[in-house]
Amino acid sequence: MTRVFSGMQPSGAPHLGNYLGAWVNWLALQETADETIYCVVDLHAITSPVEHDPASLRRRTVELATAMLAIGIDPVRSTLFVQSHVTEHAECTWLLNCVTSFGELRKQPQFKEKSEGREFVSVGLFDYPVLQAADILLYHADEVPVGEDQRHHIELARNLGQRFNHRYGEVFTLPKAVHPPAAARVMDLQDPARRMSKSSTAEKGIVYVLDEPKRVEKKIKSAVTDSDPDARILHDRDAKPGVSNLLEILSAVTGRPVADLIAEHDGNGYGGFKTAVAEAVVERLRPIRDRYDELAADPAEVERILADGAARARAIAGPTLERAREAMGLLAPRA
């Protein structure tokens, strides 16, 4: 039996990079894995007081869960829940903290990146890799789909699970990071040297999954290309990063090889090429937007799905936590 776990922060509106880079693979795993568990990791979104707004967090959490359903996450085949609705995540983090060294966390590259230049850095930001390990280990996940930049987090989860098992007995399953080869690497439309990101300050560079069609078209048609006088449509990330990004986006949304797209569009100029990309993206996102609107019109149903998902998640996480508590020698509460 293969169980897959993955999660996403409600730190901003979901964009094309989330969809093509992660969610398309989540949908594929939903078809091939024995069990898939997907989580809105809202506890991870409160580690920075600068970026954390309570009202926005509540709204974004619902929006992200609704978007996950709209893209095709099936609550019958997959368990979908909100992290903070399953309190075992927080308690398991403390248990794992006690087998984690300060040095391990100090070396985490994302902590250095996110804390640099800040006057106030929360312990939560420092400790969030342990929470991430708890997210995974609680569910005995066999596989965790991640990008290359997240592999070190899975290695930490493996190390902590292995260390806990060695000290206290076999409790946790050691996960394996899987990096789906078909995952699209979607770059910012205005800065194709960096990934499309919810944290970007340039709205023009991000296509949001719920953008209106005209807004999608405008963003893609204003995407950065290059000063090539012949306006060649070629795939070369070093020499033509903007054009290459658009080619990869078009390939991802149509399922056609980049080589075929080059043969079709080279010689037609950047304007015609961008129009083709815009039309393809709009058509790919249209049914998602329509489904999102249907779900958003019935918030009680979304809440029911999340409550059911939390109950299913707790049925796995609860016994795992109890085994970990007992293994560490904690006194069980009286029934």
Short mmCIF file of C-alpha atoms in Angstrom, two decimals:
data_model
loop_
_atom_site.label_atom_id
_atom_site.label_comp_id
_atom_site.label_asym_id
_atom_site.label_seq_id
_atom_site.Cartn_x
_atom_site.Cartn_y
_atom_site.Cartn_z
CA MET A 1 0.00 0.00 0.00
CA THR A 2 1.32 3.45 -0.94
CA ARG A 3 0.14 6.44 1.07
CA VAL A 4 0.95 9.95 -0.21
CA PHE A 5 0.91 13.13 1.88
CA SER A 6 1.36 16.71 0.76
CA GLY A 7 0.27 20.16 1.87
CA MET A 8 0.18 23.78 0.81
CA GLN A 9 0.24 27.03 2.78
CA PRO A 10 -2.66 29.48 2.49
CA SER A 11 -0.17 32.32 2.16
CA GLY A 12 -1.74 33.90 -0.91
CA ALA A 13 -4.05 33.27 -3.84
CA PRO A 14 -3.21 30.03 -5.72
CA HIS A 15 -1.48 30.66 -9.03
CA LEU A 16 -0.57 28.88 -12.24
CA GLY A 17 2.71 27.68 -10.75
CA ASN A 18 0.87 25.94 -7.89
CA TYR A 19 -1.49 24.30 -10.35
CA LEU A 20 1.00 23.11 -12.97
CA GLY A 21 3.91 22.55 -10.59
CA ALA A 22 2.09 20.72 -7.78
CA TRP A 23 -1.62 20.16 -8.19
CA VAL A 24 -1.45 18.41 -11.56
CA ASN A 25 0.81 15.85 -9.88
CA TRP A 26 -1.51 15.61 -6.89
CA LEU A 27 -4.33 14.71 -9.25
CA ALA A 28 -2.18 12.07 -10.95
CA LEU A 29 -1.25 10.56 -7.57
CA GLN A 30 -4.92 10.53 -6.61
CA GLU A 31 -5.38 8.08 -9.50
CA THR A 32 -2.31 5.90 -8.91
CA ALA A 33 -1.60 5.82 -5.15
CA ASP A 34 -3.56 3.64 -2.75
CA GLU A 35 -4.27 6.61 -0.49
CA THR A 36 -3.72 10.36 -0.82
CA ILE A 37 -3.86 12.88 2.01
CA TYR A 38 -3.79 16.60 1.20
CA CYS A 39 -3.65 19.36 3.78
CA VAL A 40 -4.05 23.14 3.98
CA VAL A 41 -1.13 23.84 6.32
CA ASP A 42 -2.41 26.95 8.06
CA LEU A 43 -0.16 26.56 11.13
CA HIS A 44 2.81 27.13 8.84
CA ALA A 45 1.28 30.43 7.74
CA ILE A 46 1.44 32.10 11.18
CA THR A 47 5.21 31.97 11.73
CA SER A 48 5.79 35.56 10.58
CA PRO A 49 3.96 38.40 12.36
CA VAL A 50 4.79 40.70 9.45
CA GLU A 51 2.92 38.54 6.93
CA HIS A 52 0.20 37.19 9.24
CA ASP A 53 -3.21 38.87 9.24
CA PRO A 54 -5.89 36.84 11.09
CA ALA A 55 -8.86 37.80 8.91
CA SER A 56 -6.88 37.23 5.71
CA LEU A 57 -5.65 33.86 6.95
CA ARG A 58 -9.19 32.60 7.60
CA ARG A 59 -10.32 33.77 4.15
CA ARG A 60 -7.30 32.35 2.34
CA THR A 61 -7.65 29.01 4.12
CA VAL A 62 -11.18 28.59 2.80
CA GLU A 63 -10.18 29.87 -0.65
CA LEU A 64 -7.28 27.43 -0.92
CA ALA A 65 -9.37 24.45 0.19
CA THR A 66 -12.09 25.44 -2.27
CA ALA A 67 -9.53 25.80 -5.05
CA MET A 68 -8.14 22.33 -4.29
CA LEU A 69 -11.63 20.91 -4.69
CA ALA A 70 -12.19 22.94 -7.86
CA ILE A 71 -9.08 21.57 -9.59
CA GLY A 72 -10.27 18.03 -9.00
CA ILE A 73 -9.21 16.82 -5.55
CA ASP A 74 -11.96 14.29 -4.84
CA PRO A 75 -12.95 14.22 -1.14
CA VAL A 76 -14.13 10.62 -1.57
CA ARG A 77 -10.82 9.33 -2.93
CA SER A 78 -8.53 11.76 -1.07
CA THR A 79 -8.52 13.08 2.48
CA LEU A 80 -8.58 16.89 2.41
CA PHE A 81 -8.37 18.81 5.69
CA VAL A 82 -7.08 21.92 7.45
CA GLN A 83 -3.95 21.33 9.54
CA SER A 84 -5.10 23.23 12.65
CA HIS A 85 -8.30 21.15 12.76
CA VAL A 86 -6.18 18.13 13.74
CA THR A 87 -4.46 19.09 16.99
CA GLU A 88 -2.20 16.03 16.86
CA HIS A 89 0.08 18.02 14.51
CA ALA A 90 0.99 20.52 17.24
CA GLU A 91 1.49 17.90 19.96
CA CYS A 92 3.56 15.63 17.74
CA THR A 93 5.78 18.60 16.90
CA TRP A 94 6.69 18.97 20.58
CA LEU A 95 7.58 15.29 20.87
CA LEU A 96 9.78 15.55 17.77
CA ASN A 97 11.35 18.77 19.08
CA CYS A 98 12.79 16.66 21.85
CA VAL A 99 14.74 14.51 19.38
CA THR A 100 15.81 17.45 17.20
CA SER A 101 19.08 19.31 17.64
CA PHE A 102 19.47 23.06 17.49
CA GLY A 103 22.21 22.62 14.90
CA GLU A 104 19.92 20.73 12.52
CA LEU A 105 17.41 23.56 12.44
CA ARG A 106 20.04 26.29 12.29
CA LYS A 107 21.33 24.80 9.03
CA GLN A 108 17.96 24.85 7.28
CA PRO A 109 18.42 27.14 4.24
CA GLN A 110 14.90 28.54 4.23
CA PHE A 111 15.23 29.80 7.81
CA LYS A 112 18.33 31.76 6.84
CA GLU A 113 16.55 33.18 3.82
CA LYS A 114 13.33 34.17 5.62
CA SER A 115 14.98 35.54 8.78
CA GLU A 116 17.68 37.62 7.15
CA GLY A 117 17.36 41.32 7.88
CA ARG A 118 14.37 40.94 10.19
CA GLU A 119 14.29 42.57 13.61
CA PHE A 120 11.88 39.97 15.01
CA VAL A 121 12.21 36.29 14.13
CA SER A 122 9.73 33.90 15.75
CA VAL A 123 10.65 30.56 17.25
CA GLY A 124 7.89 29.19 15.02
CA LEU A 125 9.83 30.20 11.92
CA PHE A 126 12.92 28.47 13.30
CA ASP A 127 10.96 25.36 14.30
CA TYR A 128 8.59 24.97 11.35
CA PRO A 129 10.66 22.15 9.73
CA VAL A 130 9.81 20.02 12.78
CA LEU A 131 6.11 20.80 12.34
CA GLN A 132 6.51 19.80 8.71
CA ALA A 133 8.10 16.53 9.83
CA ALA A 134 5.16 15.92 12.18
CA ASP A 135 2.72 16.58 9.33
CA ILE A 136 4.30 13.75 7.37
CA LEU A 137 5.21 11.25 10.11
CA LEU A 138 1.78 11.30 11.75
CA TYR A 139 0.26 9.67 8.65
CA HIS A 140 2.91 7.03 7.96
CA ALA A 141 3.35 8.61 4.54
CA ASP A 142 5.35 6.49 2.13
CA GLU A 143 5.81 9.24 -0.45
CA VAL A 144 5.83 13.03 -0.30
CA PRO A 145 5.78 14.86 -3.65
CA VAL A 146 8.07 17.90 -3.40
CA GLY A 147 10.17 20.20 -5.54
CA GLU A 148 13.94 19.94 -5.48
CA ASP A 149 14.14 22.90 -3.08
CA GLN A 150 12.11 20.97 -0.48
CA ARG A 151 14.06 17.70 -0.47
CA HIS A 152 16.06 18.69 2.62
CA HIS A 153 12.79 18.93 4.61
CA ILE A 154 11.95 15.32 3.78
CA GLU A 155 15.47 14.29 4.75
CA LEU A 156 14.97 15.99 8.11
CA ALA A 157 11.65 14.16 8.57
CA ARG A 158 13.38 10.86 7.80
CA ASN A 159 16.21 11.64 10.21
CA LEU A 160 13.85 12.59 13.04
CA GLY A 161 11.62 9.57 12.46
CA GLN A 162 14.62 7.27 12.38
CA ARG A 163 16.12 8.81 15.52
CA PHE A 164 12.81 8.53 17.39
CA ASN A 165 12.41 4.89 16.34
CA HIS A 166 15.97 4.09 17.40
CA ARG A 167 15.53 5.64 20.85
CA TYR A 168 11.98 4.63 21.69
CA GLY A 169 10.93 1.81 19.35
CA GLU A 170 9.33 1.60 15.93
CA VAL A 171 6.55 4.18 15.70
CA PHE A 172 7.05 6.20 12.52
CA THR A 173 7.26 5.21 8.86
CA LEU A 174 10.20 6.84 7.10
CA PRO A 175 8.96 8.83 4.10
CA LYS A 176 10.51 9.09 0.66
CA ALA A 177 10.62 12.32 -1.33
CA VAL A 178 9.29 11.93 -4.85
CA HIS A 179 9.99 14.55 -7.49
CA PRO A 180 7.60 13.91 -10.38
CA PRO A 181 9.54 14.37 -13.64
CA ALA A 182 6.52 15.90 -15.37
CA ALA A 183 6.18 18.77 -12.90
CA ALA A 184 6.20 22.12 -14.68
CA ARG A 185 8.59 24.81 -13.49
CA VAL A 186 6.56 27.98 -13.98
CA MET A 187 8.53 31.20 -13.80
CA ASP A 188 7.42 34.78 -13.17
CA LEU A 189 6.12 36.39 -16.38
CA GLN A 190 7.98 39.63 -15.65
CA ASP A 191 11.11 38.06 -14.19
CA PRO A 192 11.64 34.65 -15.80
CA ALA A 193 14.77 34.07 -13.73
CA ARG A 194 12.64 33.44 -10.62
CA ARG A 195 9.74 31.11 -9.94
CA MET A 196 6.18 32.36 -10.02
CA SER A 197 5.45 32.97 -6.34
CA LYS A 198 2.62 34.16 -4.13
CA SER A 199 5.17 36.37 -2.33
CA SER A 200 6.03 38.34 -5.46
CA THR A 201 5.20 42.02 -5.33
CA ALA A 202 4.69 42.27 -9.11
CA GLU A 203 1.09 41.22 -9.85
CA LYS A 204 1.74 41.37 -13.59
CA GLY A 205 4.11 38.43 -13.31
CA ILE A 206 1.62 36.07 -11.67
CA VAL A 207 -1.35 34.33 -13.29
CA TYR A 208 -3.77 33.40 -10.53
CA VAL A 209 -5.94 30.33 -10.98
CA LEU A 210 -9.05 32.46 -10.36
CA ASP A 211 -8.08 35.41 -12.56
CA GLU A 212 -10.74 36.57 -15.03
CA PRO A 213 -9.96 35.47 -18.63
CA LYS A 214 -9.23 39.02 -19.80
CA ARG A 215 -6.80 39.51 -16.93
CA VAL A 216 -5.02 36.25 -17.80
CA GLU A 217 -4.72 37.35 -21.42
CA LYS A 218 -3.37 40.77 -20.46
CA LYS A 219 -0.70 39.32 -18.17
CA ILE A 220 0.52 36.76 -20.69
CA LYS A 221 0.52 39.21 -23.59
CA SER A 222 2.66 41.59 -21.52
CA ALA A 223 5.10 38.83 -20.48
CA VAL A 224 8.79 39.61 -20.84
CA THR A 225 10.46 38.01 -23.87
CA ASP A 226 13.71 39.46 -25.30
CA SER A 227 15.12 41.87 -27.89
CA ASP A 228 15.73 39.26 -30.60
CA PRO A 229 14.97 41.15 -33.87
CA ASP A 230 13.80 37.91 -35.50
CA ALA A 231 11.50 37.07 -32.55
CA ARG A 232 12.50 33.41 -32.75
CA ILE A 233 10.45 30.95 -30.72
CA LEU A 234 13.17 28.72 -29.27
CA HIS A 235 13.68 26.86 -25.98
CA ASP A 236 16.87 28.08 -24.32
CA ARG A 237 16.54 29.00 -20.64
CA ASP A 238 19.87 30.85 -20.62
CA ALA A 239 19.53 32.87 -23.83
CA LYS A 240 15.73 33.14 -24.04
CA PRO A 241 14.29 32.62 -20.54
CA GLY A 242 11.03 34.49 -21.18
CA VAL A 243 10.21 32.62 -24.38
CA SER A 244 11.25 29.32 -22.80
CA ASN A 245 8.94 29.94 -19.85
CA LEU A 246 5.99 30.58 -22.17
CA LEU A 247 6.82 27.45 -24.17
CA GLU A 248 6.86 25.34 -21.02
CA ILE A 249 3.57 26.83 -19.84
CA LEU A 250 1.97 26.12 -23.23
CA SER A 251 3.34 22.58 -23.20
CA ALA A 252 2.02 21.97 -19.67
CA VAL A 253 -1.51 23.22 -20.35
CA THR A 254 -1.88 21.48 -23.74
CA GLY A 255 0.09 18.29 -23.10
CA ARG A 256 2.05 18.82 -26.31
CA PRO A 257 5.86 18.48 -26.55
CA VAL A 258 7.88 21.70 -26.62
CA ALA A 259 9.48 20.66 -29.92
CA ASP A 260 6.07 20.46 -31.61
CA LEU A 261 5.11 23.88 -30.28
CA ILE A 262 8.34 25.41 -31.58
CA ALA A 263 7.70 23.93 -35.04
CA GLU A 264 4.20 25.39 -35.01
CA HIS A 265 4.94 28.89 -33.70
CA ASP A 266 8.50 29.77 -34.72
CA GLY A 267 8.34 32.43 -37.39
CA ASN A 268 4.98 33.84 -36.27
CA GLY A 269 6.49 36.48 -33.98
CA TYR A 270 6.06 37.01 -30.26
CA GLY A 271 2.62 38.59 -30.53
CA GLY A 272 0.97 35.61 -32.16
CA PHE A 273 2.79 33.20 -29.89
CA LYS A 274 1.67 35.01 -26.73
CA THR A 275 -1.91 35.01 -27.99
CA ALA A 276 -1.77 31.24 -28.43
CA VAL A 277 -0.37 30.79 -24.90
CA ALA A 278 -3.02 33.10 -23.41
CA GLU A 279 -5.88 31.29 -25.14
CA ALA A 280 -4.61 27.88 -24.02
CA VAL A 281 -4.20 28.97 -20.39
CA VAL A 282 -7.65 30.60 -20.31
CA GLU A 283 -9.27 27.41 -21.61
CA ARG A 284 -7.37 25.25 -19.11
CA LEU A 285 -8.43 27.44 -16.18
CA ARG A 286 -12.03 28.06 -17.29
CA PRO A 287 -13.60 24.87 -15.83
CA ILE A 288 -11.65 25.38 -12.59
CA ARG A 289 -13.04 28.89 -12.18
CA ASP A 290 -16.56 27.66 -12.96
CA ARG A 291 -16.29 24.86 -10.42
CA TYR A 292 -14.80 27.23 -7.84
CA ASP A 293 -17.78 29.57 -8.22
CA GLU A 294 -20.17 26.64 -7.67
CA LEU A 295 -18.36 25.56 -4.51
CA ALA A 296 -18.01 29.11 -3.17
CA ALA A 297 -21.78 29.52 -3.50
CA ASP A 298 -22.23 26.64 -1.02
CA PRO A 299 -19.72 27.29 1.81
CA ALA A 300 -21.55 24.88 4.12
CA GLU A 301 -20.66 22.01 1.78
CA VAL A 302 -16.99 23.01 1.77
CA GLU A 303 -17.06 23.15 5.57
CA ARG A 304 -18.68 19.67 5.66
CA ILE A 305 -15.96 18.26 3.39
CA LEU A 306 -13.21 19.75 5.55
CA ALA A 307 -14.82 18.47 8.76
CA ASP A 308 -15.11 14.98 7.26
CA GLY A 309 -11.49 15.19 6.09
CA ALA A 310 -10.31 16.23 9.55
CA ALA A 311 -12.14 13.28 11.12
CA ARG A 312 -10.53 10.88 8.65
CA ALA A 313 -7.11 12.44 9.24
CA ARG A 314 -7.55 12.24 13.01
CA ALA A 315 -8.38 8.52 12.73
CA ILE A 316 -4.81 8.00 11.45
CA ALA A 317 -2.95 10.72 13.34
CA GLY A 318 -4.55 10.00 16.74
CA PRO A 319 -3.33 6.40 17.10
CA THR A 320 0.12 7.39 15.78
CA LEU A 321 0.43 10.10 18.41
CA GLU A 322 -0.75 7.76 21.17
CA ARG A 323 1.94 5.23 20.18
CA ALA A 324 4.57 8.00 20.23
CA ARG A 325 3.40 9.26 23.67
CA GLU A 326 3.46 5.74 25.10
CA ALA A 327 6.88 5.02 23.58
CA MET A 328 8.32 8.16 25.22
CA GLY A 329 6.89 7.16 28.62
CA LEU A 330 4.19 9.82 28.94
CA LEU A 331 1.41 8.88 31.33
CA ALA A 332 -1.82 8.18 29.48
CA PRO A 333 -4.78 10.29 30.66
CA ARG A 334 -7.54 8.52 32.54
CA ALA A 335 -10.41 7.59 30.23
#
